[in-house]
PDB file of N, CA and C in Angstrom:
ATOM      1  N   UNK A  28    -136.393 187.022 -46.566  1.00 60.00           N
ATOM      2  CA  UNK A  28    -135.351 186.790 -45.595  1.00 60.00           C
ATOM      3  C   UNK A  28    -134.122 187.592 -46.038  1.00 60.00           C
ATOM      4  N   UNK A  29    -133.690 188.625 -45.181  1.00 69.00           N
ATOM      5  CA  UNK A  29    -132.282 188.859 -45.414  1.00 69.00           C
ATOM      6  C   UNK A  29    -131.238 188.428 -45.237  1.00 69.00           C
ATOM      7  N   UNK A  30    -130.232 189.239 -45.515  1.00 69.00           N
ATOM      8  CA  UNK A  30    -128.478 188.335 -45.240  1.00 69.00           C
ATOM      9  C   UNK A  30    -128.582 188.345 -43.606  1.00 69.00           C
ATOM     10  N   UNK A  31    -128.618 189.227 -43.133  1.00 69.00           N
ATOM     11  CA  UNK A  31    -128.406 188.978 -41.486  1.00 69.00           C
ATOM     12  C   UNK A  31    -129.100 187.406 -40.853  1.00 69.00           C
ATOM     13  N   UNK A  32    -130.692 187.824 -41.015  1.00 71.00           N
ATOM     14  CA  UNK A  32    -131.304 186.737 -40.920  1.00 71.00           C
ATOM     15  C   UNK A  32    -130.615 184.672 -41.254  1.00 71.00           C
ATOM     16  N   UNK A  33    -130.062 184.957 -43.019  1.00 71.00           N
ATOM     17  CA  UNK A  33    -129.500 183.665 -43.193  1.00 71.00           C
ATOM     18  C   UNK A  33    -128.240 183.686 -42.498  1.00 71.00           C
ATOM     19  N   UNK A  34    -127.631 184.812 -42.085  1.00 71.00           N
ATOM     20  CA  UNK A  34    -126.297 184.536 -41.358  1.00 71.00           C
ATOM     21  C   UNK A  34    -126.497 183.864 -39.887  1.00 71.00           C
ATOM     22  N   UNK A  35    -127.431 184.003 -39.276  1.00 69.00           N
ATOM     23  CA  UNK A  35    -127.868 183.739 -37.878  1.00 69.00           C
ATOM     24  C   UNK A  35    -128.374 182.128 -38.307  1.00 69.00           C
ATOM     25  N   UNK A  36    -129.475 181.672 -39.333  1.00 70.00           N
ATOM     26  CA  UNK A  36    -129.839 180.644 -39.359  1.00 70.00           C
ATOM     27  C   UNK A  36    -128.600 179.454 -39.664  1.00 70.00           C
ATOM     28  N   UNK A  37    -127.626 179.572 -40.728  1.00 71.00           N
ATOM     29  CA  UNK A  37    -126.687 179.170 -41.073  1.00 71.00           C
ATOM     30  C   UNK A  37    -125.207 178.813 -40.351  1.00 71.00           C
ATOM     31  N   UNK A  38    -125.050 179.984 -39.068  1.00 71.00           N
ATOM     32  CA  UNK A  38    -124.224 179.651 -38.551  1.00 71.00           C
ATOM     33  C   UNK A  38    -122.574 180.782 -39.219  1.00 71.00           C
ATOM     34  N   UNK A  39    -122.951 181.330 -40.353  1.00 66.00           N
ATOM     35  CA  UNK A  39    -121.502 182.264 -41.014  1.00 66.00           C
ATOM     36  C   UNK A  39    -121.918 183.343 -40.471  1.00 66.00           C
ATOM     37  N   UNK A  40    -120.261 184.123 -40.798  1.00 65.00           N
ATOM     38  CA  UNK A  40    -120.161 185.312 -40.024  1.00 65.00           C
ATOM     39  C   UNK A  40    -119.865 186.208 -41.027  1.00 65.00           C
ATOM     40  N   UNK A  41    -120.541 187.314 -41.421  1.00 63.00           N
ATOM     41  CA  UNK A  41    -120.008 188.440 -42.856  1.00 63.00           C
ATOM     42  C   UNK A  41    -118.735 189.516 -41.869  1.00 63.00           C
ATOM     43  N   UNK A  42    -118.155 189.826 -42.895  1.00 61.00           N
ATOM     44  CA  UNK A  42    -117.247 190.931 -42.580  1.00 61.00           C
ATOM     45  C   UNK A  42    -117.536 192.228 -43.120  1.00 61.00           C
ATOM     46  N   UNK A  43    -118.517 193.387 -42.258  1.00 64.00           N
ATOM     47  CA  UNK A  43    -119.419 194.135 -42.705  1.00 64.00           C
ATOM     48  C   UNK A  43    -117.763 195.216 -43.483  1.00 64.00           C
ATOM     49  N   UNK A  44    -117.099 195.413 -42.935  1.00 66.00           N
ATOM     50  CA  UNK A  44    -116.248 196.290 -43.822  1.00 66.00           C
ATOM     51  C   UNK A  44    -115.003 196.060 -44.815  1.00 66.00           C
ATOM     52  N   UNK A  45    -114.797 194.920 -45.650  1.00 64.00           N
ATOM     53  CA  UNK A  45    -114.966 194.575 -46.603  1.00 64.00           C
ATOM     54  C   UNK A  45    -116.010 193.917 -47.208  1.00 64.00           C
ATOM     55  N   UNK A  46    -117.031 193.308 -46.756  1.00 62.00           N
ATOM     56  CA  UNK A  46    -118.544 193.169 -47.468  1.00 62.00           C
ATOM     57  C   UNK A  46    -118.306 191.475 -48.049  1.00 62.00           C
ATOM     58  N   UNK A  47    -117.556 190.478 -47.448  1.00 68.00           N
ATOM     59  CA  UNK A  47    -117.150 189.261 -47.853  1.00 68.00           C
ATOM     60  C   UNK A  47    -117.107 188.305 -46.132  1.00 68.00           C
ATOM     61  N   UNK A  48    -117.965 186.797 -46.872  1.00 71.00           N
ATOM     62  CA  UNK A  48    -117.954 185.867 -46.014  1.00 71.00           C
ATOM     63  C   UNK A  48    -116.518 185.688 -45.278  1.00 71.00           C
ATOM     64  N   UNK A  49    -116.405 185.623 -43.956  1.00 71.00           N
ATOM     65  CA  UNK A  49    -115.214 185.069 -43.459  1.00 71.00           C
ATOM     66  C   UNK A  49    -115.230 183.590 -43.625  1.00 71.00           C
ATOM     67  N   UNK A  50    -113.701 183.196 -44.501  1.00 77.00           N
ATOM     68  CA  UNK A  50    -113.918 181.799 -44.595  1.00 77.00           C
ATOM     69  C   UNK A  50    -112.506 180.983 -44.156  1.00 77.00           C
ATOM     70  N   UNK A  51    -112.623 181.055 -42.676  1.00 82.00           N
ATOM     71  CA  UNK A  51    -111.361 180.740 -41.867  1.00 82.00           C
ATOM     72  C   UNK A  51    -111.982 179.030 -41.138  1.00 82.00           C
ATOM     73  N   UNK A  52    -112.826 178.929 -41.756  1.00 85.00           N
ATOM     74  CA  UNK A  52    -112.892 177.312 -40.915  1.00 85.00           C
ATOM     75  C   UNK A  52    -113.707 176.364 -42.191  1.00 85.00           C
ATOM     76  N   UNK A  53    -113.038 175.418 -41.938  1.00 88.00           N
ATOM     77  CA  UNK A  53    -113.776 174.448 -43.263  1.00 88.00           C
ATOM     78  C   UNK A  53    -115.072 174.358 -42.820  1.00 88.00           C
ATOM     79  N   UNK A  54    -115.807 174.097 -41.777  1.00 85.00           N
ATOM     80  CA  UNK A  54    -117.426 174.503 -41.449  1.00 85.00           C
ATOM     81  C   UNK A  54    -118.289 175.989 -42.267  1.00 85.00           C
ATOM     82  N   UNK A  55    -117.405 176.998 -41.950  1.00 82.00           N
ATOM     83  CA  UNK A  55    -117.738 177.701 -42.728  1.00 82.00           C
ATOM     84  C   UNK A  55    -118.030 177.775 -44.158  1.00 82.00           C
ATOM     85  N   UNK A  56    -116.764 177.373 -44.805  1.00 86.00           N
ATOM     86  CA  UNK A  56    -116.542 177.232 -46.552  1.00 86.00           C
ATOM     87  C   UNK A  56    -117.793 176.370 -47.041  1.00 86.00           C
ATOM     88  N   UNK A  57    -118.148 175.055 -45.876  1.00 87.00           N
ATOM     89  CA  UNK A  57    -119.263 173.997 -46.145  1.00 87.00           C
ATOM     90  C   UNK A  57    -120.124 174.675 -46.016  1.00 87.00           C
ATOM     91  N   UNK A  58    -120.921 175.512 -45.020  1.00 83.00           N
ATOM     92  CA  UNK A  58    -122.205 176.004 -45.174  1.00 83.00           C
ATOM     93  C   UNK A  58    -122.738 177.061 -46.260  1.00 83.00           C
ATOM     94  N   UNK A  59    -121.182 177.695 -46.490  1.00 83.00           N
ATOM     95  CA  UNK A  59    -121.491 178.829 -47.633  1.00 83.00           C
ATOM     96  C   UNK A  59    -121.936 177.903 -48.943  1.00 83.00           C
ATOM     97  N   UNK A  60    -121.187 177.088 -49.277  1.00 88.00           N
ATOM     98  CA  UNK A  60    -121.586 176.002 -50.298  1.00 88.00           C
ATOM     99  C   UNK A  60    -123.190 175.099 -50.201  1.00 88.00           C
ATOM    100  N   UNK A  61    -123.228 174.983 -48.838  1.00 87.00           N
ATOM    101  CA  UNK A  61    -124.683 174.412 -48.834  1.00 87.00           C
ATOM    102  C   UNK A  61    -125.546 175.681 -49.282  1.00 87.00           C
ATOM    103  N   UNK A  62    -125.458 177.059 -48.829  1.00 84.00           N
ATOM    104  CA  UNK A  62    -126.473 177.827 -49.212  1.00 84.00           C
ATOM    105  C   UNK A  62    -126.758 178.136 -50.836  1.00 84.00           C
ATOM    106  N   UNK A  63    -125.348 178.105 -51.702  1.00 86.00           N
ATOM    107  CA  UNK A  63    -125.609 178.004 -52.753  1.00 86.00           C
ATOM    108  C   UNK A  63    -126.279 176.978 -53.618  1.00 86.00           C
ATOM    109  N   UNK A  64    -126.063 175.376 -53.505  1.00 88.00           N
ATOM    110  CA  UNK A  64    -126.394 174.368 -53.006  1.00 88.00           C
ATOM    111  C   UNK A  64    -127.741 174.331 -53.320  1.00 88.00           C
ATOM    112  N   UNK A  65    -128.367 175.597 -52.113  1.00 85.00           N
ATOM    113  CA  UNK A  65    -129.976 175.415 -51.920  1.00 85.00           C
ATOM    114  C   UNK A  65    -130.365 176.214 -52.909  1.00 85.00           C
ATOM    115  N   UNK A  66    -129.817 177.444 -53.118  1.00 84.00           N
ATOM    116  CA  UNK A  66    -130.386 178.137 -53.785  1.00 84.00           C
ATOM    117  C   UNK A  66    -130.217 177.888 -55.602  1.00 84.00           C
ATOM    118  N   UNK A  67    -129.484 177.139 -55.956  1.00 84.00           N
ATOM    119  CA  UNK A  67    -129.299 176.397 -57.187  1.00 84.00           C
ATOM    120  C   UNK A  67    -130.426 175.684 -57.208  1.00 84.00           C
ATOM    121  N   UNK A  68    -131.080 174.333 -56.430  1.00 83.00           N
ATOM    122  CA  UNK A  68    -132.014 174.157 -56.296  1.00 83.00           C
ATOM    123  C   UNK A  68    -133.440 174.414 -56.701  1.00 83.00           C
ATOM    124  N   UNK A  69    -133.021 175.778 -55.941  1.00 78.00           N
ATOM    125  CA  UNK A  69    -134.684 176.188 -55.707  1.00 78.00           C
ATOM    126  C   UNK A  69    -134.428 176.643 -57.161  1.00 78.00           C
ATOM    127  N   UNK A  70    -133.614 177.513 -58.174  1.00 77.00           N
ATOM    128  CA  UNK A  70    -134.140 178.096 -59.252  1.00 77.00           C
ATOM    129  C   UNK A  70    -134.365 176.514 -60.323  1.00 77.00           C
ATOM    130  N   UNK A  71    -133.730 175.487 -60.241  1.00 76.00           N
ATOM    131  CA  UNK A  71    -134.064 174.518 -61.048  1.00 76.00           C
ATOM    132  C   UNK A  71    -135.683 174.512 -61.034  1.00 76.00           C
ATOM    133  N   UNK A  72    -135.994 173.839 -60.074  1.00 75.00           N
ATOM    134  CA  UNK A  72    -137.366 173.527 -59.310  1.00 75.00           C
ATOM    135  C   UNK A  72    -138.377 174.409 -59.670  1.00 75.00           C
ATOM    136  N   UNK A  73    -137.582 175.279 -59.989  1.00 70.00           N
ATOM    137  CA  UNK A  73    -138.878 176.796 -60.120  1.00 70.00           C
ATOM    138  C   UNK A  73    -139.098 176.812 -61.830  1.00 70.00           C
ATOM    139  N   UNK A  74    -137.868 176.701 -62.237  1.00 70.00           N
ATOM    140  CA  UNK A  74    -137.975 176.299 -63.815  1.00 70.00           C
ATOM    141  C   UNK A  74    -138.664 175.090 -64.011  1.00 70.00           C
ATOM    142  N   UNK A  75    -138.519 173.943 -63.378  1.00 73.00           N
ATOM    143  CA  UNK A  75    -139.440 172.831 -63.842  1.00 73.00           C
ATOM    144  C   UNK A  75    -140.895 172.937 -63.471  1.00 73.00           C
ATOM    145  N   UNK A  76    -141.161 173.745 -62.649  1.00 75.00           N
ATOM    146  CA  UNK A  76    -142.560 173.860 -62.057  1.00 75.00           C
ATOM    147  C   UNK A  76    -142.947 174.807 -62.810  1.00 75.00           C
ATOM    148  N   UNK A  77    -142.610 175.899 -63.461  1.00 76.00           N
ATOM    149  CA  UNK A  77    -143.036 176.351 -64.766  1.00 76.00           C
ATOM    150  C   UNK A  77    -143.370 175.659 -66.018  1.00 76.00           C
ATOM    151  N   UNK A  78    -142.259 174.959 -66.484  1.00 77.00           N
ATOM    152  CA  UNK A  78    -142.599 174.331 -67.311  1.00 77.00           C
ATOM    153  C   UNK A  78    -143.750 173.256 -67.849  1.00 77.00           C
ATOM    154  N   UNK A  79    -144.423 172.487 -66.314  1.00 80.00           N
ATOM    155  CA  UNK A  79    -145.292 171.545 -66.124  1.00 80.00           C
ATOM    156  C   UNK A  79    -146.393 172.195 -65.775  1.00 80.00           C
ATOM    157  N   UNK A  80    -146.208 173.599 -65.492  1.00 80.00           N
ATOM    158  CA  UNK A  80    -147.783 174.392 -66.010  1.00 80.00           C
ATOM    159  C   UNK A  80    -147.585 174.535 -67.173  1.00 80.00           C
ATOM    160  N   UNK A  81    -147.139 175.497 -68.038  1.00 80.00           N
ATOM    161  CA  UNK A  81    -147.076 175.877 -69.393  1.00 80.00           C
ATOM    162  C   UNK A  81    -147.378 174.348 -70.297  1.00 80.00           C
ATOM    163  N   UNK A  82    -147.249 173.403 -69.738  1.00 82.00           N
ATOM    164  CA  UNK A  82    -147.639 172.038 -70.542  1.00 82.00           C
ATOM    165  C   UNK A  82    -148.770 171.895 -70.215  1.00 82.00           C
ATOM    166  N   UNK A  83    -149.498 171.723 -69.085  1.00 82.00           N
ATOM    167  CA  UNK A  83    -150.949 171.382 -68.742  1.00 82.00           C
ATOM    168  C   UNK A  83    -151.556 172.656 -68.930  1.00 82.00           C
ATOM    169  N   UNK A  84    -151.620 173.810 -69.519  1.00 81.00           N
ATOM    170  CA  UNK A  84    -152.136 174.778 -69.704  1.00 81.00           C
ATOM    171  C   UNK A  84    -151.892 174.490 -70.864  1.00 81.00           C
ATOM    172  N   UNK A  85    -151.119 174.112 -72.278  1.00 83.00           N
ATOM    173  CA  UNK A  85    -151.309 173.832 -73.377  1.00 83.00           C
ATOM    174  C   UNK A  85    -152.489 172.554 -73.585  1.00 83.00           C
ATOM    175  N   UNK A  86    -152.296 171.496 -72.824  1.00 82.00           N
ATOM    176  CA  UNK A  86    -152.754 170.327 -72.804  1.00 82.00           C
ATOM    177  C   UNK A  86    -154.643 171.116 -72.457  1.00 82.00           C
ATOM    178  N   UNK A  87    -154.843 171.431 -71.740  1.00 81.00           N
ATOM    179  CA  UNK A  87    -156.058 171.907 -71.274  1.00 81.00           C
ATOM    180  C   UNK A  87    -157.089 172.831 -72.641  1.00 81.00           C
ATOM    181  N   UNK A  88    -156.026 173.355 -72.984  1.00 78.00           N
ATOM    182  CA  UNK A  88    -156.337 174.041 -74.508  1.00 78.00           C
ATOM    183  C   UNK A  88    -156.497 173.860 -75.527  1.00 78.00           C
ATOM    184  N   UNK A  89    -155.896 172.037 -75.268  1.00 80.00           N
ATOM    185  CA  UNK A  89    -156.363 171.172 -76.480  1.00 80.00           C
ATOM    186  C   UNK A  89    -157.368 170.701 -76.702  1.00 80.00           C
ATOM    187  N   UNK A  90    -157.992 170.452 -74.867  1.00 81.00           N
ATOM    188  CA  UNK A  90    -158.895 169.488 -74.852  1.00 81.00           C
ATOM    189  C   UNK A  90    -160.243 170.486 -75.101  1.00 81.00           C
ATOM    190  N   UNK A  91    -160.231 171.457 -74.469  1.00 78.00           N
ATOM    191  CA  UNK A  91    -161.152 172.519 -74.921  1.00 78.00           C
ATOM    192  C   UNK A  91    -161.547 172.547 -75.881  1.00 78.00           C
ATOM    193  N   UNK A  92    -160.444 173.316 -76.951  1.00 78.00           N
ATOM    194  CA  UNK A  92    -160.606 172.921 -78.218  1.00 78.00           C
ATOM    195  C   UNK A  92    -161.435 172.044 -78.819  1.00 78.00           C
ATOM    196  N   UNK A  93    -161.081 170.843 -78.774  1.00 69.00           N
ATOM    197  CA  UNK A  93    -161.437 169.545 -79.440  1.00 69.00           C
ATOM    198  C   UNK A  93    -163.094 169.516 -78.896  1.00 69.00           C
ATOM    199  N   UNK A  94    -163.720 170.266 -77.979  1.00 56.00           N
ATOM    200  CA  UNK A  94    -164.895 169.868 -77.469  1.00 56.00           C
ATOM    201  C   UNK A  94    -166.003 171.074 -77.911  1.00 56.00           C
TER     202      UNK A  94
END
């Protein structure tokens, strides 16, 4: 998904010639914050869902092992 794309889904408006969110309405300032918001999120989530393979892929290697 590109910026255009999340700008249309989201509801903000970019200012293509300085290259910065217009942030003239508190609706705005809120959605820019929700997108970060999400995307904070998703990298947690992505780190913990790594991590709980790299454990059951150790765990799996034990049991192997042992057999």
């Amino acid at each position: 998904m590109n910026e255009d794309q999340l700008c249309v889904i989201f509801g903000t408006q970019t200012e293509p010639i300085r290259n910065v969110y217009k942030l003239s309405s508190r609706k705005q300032v809120d959605e820019i914050q929700r997108i970060i918001r999400i995307f904070n999120i998703n990298q947690e989530q992505d780190n913990k869902h790594r991590m709980l393979a790299l454990k059951n892929l150790a765990t799996m290697k034990v049991v192997f092992s042992n057999n």
